[in-house]
Short mmCIF file of C-alpha atoms in Angstrom, two decimals:
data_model
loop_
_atom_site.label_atom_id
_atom_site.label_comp_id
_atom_site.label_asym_id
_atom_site.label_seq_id
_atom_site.Cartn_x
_atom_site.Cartn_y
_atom_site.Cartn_z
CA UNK K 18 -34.28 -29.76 97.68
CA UNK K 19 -33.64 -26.64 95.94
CA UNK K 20 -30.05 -26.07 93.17
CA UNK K 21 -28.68 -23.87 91.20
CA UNK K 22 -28.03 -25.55 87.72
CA UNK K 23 -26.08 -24.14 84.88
CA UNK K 24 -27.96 -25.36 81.59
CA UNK K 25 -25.87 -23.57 79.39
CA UNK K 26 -23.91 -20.13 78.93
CA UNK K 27 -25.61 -17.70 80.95
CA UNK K 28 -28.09 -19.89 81.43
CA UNK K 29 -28.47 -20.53 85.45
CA UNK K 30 -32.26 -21.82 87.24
CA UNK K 31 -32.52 -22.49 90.70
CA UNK K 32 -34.90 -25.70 90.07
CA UNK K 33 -36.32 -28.41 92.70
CA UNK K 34 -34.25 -32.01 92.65
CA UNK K 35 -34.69 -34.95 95.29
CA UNK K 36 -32.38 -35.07 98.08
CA UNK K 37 -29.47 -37.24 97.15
CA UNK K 38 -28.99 -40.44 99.72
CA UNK K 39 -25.68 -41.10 100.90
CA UNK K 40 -24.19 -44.41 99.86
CA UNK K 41 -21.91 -46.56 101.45
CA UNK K 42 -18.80 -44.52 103.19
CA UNK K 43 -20.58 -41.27 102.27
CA UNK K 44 -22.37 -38.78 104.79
CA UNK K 45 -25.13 -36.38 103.85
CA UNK K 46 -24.32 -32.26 103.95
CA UNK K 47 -26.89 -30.00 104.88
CA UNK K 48 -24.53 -26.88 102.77
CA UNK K 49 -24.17 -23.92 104.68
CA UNK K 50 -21.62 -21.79 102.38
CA UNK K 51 -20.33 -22.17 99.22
CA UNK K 52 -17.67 -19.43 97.46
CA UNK K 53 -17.90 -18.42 93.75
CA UNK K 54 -14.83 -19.64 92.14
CA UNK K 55 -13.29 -18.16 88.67
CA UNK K 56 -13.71 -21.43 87.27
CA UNK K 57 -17.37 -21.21 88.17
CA UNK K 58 -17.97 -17.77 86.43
CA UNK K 59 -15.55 -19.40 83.45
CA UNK K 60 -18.62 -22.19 82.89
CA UNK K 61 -21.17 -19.71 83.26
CA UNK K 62 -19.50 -17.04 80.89
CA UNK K 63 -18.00 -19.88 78.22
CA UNK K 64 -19.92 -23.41 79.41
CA UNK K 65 -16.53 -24.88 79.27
CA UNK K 66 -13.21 -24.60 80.83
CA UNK K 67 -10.70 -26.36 78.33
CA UNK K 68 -11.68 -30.09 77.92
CA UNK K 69 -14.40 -30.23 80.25
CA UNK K 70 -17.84 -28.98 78.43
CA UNK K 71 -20.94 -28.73 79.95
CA UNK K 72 -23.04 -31.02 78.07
CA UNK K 73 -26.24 -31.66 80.61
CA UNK K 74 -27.38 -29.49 83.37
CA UNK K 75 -24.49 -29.26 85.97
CA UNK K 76 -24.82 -27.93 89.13
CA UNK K 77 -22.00 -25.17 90.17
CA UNK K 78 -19.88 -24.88 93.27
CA UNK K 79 -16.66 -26.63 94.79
CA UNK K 80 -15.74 -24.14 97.84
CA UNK K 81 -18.45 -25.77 100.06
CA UNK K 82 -19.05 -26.44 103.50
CA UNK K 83 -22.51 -27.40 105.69
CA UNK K 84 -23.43 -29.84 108.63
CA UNK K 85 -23.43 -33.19 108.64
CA UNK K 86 -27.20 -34.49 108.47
CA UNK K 87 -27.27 -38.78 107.61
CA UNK K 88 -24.24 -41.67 107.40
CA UNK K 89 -24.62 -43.98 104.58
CA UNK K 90 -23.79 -47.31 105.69
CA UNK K 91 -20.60 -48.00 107.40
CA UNK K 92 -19.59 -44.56 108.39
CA UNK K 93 -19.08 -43.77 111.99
CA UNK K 94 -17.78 -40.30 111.35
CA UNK K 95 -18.24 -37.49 111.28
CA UNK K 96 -21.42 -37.55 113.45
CA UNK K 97 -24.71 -36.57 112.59
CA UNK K 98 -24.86 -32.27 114.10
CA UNK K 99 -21.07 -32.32 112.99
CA UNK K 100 -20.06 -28.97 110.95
CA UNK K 101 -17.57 -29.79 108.18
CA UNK K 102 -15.19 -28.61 105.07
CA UNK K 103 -16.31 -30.59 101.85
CA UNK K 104 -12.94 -31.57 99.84
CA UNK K 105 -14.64 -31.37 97.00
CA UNK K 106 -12.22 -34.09 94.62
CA UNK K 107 -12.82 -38.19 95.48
CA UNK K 108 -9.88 -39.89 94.73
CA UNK K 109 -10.16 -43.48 93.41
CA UNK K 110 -7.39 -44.35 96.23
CA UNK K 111 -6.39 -47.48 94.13
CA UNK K 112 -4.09 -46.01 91.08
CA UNK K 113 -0.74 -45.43 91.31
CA UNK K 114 -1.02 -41.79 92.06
CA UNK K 115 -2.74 -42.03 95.31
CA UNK K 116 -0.94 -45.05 96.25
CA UNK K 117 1.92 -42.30 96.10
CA UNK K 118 0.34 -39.67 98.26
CA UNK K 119 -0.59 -37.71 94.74
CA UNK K 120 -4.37 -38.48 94.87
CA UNK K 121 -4.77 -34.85 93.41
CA UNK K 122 -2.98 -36.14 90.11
CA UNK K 123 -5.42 -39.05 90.05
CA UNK K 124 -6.69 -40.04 86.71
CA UNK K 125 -9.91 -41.28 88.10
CA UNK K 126 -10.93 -37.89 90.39
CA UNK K 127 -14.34 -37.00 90.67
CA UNK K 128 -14.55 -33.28 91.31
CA UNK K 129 -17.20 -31.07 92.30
CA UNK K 130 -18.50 -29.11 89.62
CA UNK K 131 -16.53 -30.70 86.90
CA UNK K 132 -18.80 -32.26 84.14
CA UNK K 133 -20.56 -34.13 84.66
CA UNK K 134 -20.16 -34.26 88.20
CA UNK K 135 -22.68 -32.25 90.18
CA UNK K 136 -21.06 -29.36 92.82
CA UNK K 137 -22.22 -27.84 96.08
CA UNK K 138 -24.55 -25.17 94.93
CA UNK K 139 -27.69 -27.01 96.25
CA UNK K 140 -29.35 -27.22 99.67
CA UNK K 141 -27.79 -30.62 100.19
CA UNK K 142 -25.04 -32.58 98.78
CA UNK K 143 -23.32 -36.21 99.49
CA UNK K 144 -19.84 -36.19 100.33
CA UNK K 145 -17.06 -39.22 100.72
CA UNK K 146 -16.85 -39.42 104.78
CA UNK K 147 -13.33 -38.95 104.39
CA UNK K 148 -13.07 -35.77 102.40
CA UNK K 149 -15.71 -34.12 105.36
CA UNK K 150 -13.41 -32.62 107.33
CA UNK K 151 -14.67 -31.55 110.89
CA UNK K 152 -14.02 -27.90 112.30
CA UNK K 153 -14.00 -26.29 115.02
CA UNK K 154 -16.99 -24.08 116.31
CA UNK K 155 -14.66 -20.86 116.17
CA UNK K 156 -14.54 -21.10 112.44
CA UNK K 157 -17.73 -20.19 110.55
CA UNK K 158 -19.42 -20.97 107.68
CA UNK K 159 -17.80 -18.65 105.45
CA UNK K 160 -14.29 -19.69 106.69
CA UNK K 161 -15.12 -23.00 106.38
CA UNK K 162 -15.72 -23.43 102.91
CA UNK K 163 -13.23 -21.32 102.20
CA UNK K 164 -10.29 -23.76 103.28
CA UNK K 165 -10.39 -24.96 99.25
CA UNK K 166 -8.99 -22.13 98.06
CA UNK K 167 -6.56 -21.64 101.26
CA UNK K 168 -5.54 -25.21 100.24
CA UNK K 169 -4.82 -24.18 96.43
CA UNK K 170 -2.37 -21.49 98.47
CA UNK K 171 -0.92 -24.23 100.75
CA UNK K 172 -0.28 -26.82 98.08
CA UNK K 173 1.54 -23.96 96.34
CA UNK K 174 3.74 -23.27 99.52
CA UNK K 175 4.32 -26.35 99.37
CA UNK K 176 5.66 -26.53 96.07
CA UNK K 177 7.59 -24.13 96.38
CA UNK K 178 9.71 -24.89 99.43
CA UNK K 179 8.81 -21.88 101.12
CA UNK K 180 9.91 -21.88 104.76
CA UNK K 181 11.08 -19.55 107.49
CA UNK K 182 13.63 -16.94 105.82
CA UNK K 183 11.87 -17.13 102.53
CA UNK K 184 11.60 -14.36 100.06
CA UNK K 185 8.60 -14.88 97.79
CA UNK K 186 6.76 -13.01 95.34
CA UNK K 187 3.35 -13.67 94.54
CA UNK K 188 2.09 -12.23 91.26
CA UNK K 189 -1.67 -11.75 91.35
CA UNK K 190 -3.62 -10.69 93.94
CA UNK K 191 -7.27 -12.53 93.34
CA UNK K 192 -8.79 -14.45 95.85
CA UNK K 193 -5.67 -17.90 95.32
CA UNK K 194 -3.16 -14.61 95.78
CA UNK K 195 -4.16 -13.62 98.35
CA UNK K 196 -4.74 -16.93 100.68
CA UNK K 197 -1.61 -17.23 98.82
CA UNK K 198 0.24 -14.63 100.99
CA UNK K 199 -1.19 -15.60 104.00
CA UNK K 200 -0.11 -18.91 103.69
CA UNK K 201 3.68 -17.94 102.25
CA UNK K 202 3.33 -15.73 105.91
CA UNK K 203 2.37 -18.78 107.92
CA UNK K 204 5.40 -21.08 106.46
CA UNK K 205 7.45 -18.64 107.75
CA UNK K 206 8.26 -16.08 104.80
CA UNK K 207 10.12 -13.04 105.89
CA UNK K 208 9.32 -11.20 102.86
CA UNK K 209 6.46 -11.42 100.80
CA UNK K 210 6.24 -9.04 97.62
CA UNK K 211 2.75 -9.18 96.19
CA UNK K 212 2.46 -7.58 92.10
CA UNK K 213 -0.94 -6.60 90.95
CA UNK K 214 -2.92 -3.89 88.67
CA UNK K 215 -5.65 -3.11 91.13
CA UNK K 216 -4.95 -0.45 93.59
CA UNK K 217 -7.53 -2.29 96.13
CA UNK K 218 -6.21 -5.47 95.80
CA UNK K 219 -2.74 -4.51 96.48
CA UNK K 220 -4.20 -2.73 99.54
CA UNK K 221 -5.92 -5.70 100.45
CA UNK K 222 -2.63 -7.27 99.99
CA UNK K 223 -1.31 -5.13 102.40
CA UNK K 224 -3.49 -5.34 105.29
CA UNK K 225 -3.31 -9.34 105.03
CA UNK K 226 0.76 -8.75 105.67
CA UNK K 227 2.04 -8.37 102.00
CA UNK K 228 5.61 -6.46 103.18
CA UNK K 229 5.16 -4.87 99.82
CA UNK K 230 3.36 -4.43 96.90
CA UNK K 231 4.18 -3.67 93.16
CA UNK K 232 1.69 -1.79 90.83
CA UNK K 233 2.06 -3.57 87.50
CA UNK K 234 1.34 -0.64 85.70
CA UNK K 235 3.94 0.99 86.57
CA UNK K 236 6.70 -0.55 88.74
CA UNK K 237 8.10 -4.21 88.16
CA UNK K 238 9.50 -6.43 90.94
CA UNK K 239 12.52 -6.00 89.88
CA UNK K 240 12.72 -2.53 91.24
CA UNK K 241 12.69 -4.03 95.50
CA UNK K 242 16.00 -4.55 96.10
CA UNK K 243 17.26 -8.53 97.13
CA UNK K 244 15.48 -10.89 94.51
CA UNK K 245 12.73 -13.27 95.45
CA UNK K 246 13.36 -17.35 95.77
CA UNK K 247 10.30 -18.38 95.25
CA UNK K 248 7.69 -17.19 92.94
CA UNK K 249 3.78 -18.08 93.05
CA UNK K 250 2.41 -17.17 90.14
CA UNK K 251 -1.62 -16.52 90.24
CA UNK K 252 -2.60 -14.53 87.59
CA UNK K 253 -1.80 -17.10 85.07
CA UNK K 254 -1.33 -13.93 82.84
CA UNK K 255 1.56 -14.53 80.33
CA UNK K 256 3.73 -11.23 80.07
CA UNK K 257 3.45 -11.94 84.28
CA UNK K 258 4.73 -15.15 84.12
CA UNK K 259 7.44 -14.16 82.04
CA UNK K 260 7.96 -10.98 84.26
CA UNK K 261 8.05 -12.77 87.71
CA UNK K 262 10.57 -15.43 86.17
CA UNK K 263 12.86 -13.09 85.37
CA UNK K 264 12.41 -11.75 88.66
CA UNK K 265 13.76 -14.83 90.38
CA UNK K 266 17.24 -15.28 92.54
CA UNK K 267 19.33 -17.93 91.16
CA UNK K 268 18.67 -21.58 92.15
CA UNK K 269 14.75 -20.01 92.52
CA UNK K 270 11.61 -22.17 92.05
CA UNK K 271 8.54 -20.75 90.03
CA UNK K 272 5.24 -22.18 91.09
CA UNK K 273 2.68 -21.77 88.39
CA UNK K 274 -0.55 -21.70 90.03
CA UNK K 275 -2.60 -19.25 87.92
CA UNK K 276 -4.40 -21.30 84.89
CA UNK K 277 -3.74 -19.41 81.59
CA UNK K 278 -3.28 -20.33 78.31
CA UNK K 279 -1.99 -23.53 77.03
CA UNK K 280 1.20 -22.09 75.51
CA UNK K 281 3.29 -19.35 76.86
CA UNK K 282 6.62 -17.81 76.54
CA UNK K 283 9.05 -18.74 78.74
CA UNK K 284 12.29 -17.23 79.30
CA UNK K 285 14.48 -20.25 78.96
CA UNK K 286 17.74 -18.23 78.87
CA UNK K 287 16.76 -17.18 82.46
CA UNK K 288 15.90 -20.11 83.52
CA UNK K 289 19.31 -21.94 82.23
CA UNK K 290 21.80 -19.39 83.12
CA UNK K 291 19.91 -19.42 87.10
CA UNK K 292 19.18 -23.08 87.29
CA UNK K 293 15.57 -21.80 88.04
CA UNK K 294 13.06 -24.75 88.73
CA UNK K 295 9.52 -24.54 87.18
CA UNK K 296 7.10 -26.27 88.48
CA UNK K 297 3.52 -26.57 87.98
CA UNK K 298 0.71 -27.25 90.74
CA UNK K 299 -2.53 -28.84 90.41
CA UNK K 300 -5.05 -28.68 93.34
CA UNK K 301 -3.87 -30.08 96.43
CA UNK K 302 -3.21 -33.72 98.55
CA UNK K 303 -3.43 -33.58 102.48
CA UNK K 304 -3.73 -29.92 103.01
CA UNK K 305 -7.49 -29.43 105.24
CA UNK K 306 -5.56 -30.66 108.41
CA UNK K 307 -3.43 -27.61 107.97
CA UNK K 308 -5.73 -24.74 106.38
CA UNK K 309 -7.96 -25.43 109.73
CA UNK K 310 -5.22 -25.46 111.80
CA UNK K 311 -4.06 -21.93 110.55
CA UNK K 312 -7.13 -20.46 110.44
CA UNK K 313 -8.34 -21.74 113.80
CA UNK K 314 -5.48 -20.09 115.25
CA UNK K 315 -5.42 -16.78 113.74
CA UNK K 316 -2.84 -17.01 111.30
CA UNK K 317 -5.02 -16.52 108.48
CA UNK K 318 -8.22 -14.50 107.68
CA UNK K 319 -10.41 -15.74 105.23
CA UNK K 320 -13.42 -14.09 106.85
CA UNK K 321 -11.58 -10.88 105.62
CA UNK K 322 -12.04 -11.95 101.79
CA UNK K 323 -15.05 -12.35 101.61
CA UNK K 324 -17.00 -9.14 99.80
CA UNK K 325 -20.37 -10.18 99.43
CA UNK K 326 -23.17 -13.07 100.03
CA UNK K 327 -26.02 -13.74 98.37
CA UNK K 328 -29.07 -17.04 99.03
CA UNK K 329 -29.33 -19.68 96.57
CA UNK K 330 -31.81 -17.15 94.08
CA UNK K 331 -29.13 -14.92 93.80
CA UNK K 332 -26.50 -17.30 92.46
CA UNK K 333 -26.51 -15.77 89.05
CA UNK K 334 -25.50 -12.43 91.05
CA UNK K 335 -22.99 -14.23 92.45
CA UNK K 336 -21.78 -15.26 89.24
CA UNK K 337 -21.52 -11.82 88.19
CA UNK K 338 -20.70 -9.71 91.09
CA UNK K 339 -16.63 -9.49 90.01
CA UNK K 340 -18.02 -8.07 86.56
CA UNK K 341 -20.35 -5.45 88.06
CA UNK K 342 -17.78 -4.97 91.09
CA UNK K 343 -14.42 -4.62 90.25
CA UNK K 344 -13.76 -4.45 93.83
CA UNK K 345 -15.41 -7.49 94.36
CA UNK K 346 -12.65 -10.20 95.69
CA UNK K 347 -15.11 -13.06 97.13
CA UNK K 348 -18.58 -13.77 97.23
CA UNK K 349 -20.51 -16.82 99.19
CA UNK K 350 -23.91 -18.35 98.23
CA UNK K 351 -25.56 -19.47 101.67
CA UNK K 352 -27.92 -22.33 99.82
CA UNK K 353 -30.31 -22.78 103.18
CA UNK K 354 -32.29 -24.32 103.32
#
């Protein structure tokens, strides 16, 4: 089979490898999609995202989704001709963590395209049975392997208590902002203030629901009238952090999503005098039974997002488009074969 392999900084050959076999409880993917993350332009800009350094050839990609092709031993399902979304992190399902219904805070994950464990950006890949979630034929390819970063939004929602009546600002609007507003939409938001520096974006914002939209350069959130509860922060920016904080009703909850640095400021005085929560997020637990759900039913567009595709030679387009294309939001590689 055919992959695109990252060998170093900038460094990105689509080079033949054999077709893995799937092992006991695994199936085999025949990948149909796969979206370009940040974090996958991050390892082919820097060939490391904090503690994880690429140290051998990795192969790229975590957004993935394909067709179920062979069943290791002892899998039943999904059947062979199924279509599925690849969860792309294996729990070890043994450690405290998952025994808790955390499995994303497991200290023994395996994730996609996190050294030194091989991603999605190949013709074929082997997946845990259990993290191949079936959908339905109304939801394509695209959409399909899309449902990881709809699940980033999701698990934020979730963190941050929004439900029906909520007021929520979400402070970025990149691809995790804006599956982020969808999904704040879907949980029942009745406001939903999106805050970005790019005119299109905030447009974008718009036309997925946003109920209004603050240009950064110029306006602050501030300026809308009642006070958000709930803040998703996605830009992982810190003078936006700080801004949407302050931003918050009291008693609000502040959902860092974005990754930034490893130190910001934080406006503690804020935080005290409005018994504000702050809460971090990391991936998600439980969410694909949801994202399908929502998308399957209209609620939420991820076909919309996406801004351009490329085949598994163009991958190092792919990893470039948002720098040639600042109105790039989303781009898919369709591997083949």
């Amino acid at each position: 089979m055919r992959a695109a392999v990252l060998r170093g900084p900038g460094d990105v050959v689509v080079e033949e490898r054999p077709v893995p076999e799937p092992g006991p409880g695994e199936v085999l993917v025949r990948v149909t999609a796969v979206g370009v993350c940040g974090s996958d332009t991050h390892y082919y800009d820097h060939g490391r995202i904090g503690r994880y350094v690429v140290e051998a050839p990795l192969v790229l990609g975590h957004e993935a989704a394909g067709e179920v092709v062979a069943l290791g031993p002892g899998v039943t399902a999904p059947a062979v001709g199924q279509r599925v979304s690849v969860e792309p992190g294996v729990p070890d399902l043994t450690c405290a963590q998952c025994l808790a219904g955390r499995y994303n805070l497991c200290p023994g994950m395996r994730f996609f395209a996190t050294p030194p464990v091989d991603g999605a950006l190949a013709e074929y890949v082997t997946v845990h049975a259990a993290f191949a979630h079936p959908v339905p034929d109304g939801l394509g390819n695209d959409a399909a392997a899309l449902l990881e970063p709809l699940s980033v939004g999701i698990w934020a929602c979730r963190r941050g208590g929004v439900t029906a009546g909520s007021r929520v600002l979400v402070v970025g609007a990149g691809p995790i902002g804006l599956v982020s507003v969808q999904a704040a939409l879907a949980f029942g938001a009745t406001e939903v203030v999106v805050s970005d520096v790019n005119p299109a974006r905030l447009a974008l914002a718009r036309e997925l629901g946003a109920t209004a939209v603050v240009d950064a350069r110029s306006e602050r959130p501030t300026d809308l009238g009642d006070p958000p509860g709930v803040l998703l922060e996605c830009s992982g920016v810190p003078a936006a952090i700080a801004e949407g904080i302050r931003a918050l009703d009291r008693a609000g909850r502040a959902v860092l999503v974005g990754m930034g640095g490893d130190e910001v400021p934080l406006p503690l005085s804020v935080v005290q005098e409005r018994e504000l929560e702050v809460t971090g997020t990391f991936r998600y637990a439980g969410t694909w039974p949801t994202a399908i759900a929502l998308v399957a039913a209209g609620r939420v567009d991820l076909d919309r997002l996406v801004t351009g595709s490329y085949d598994l030679d163009g991958t190092e387009d792919a990893l470039t488009a948002r720098r040639r294309d600042p109105g790039s939001v989303k781009v898919v590689v369709r591997p083949g074969p």
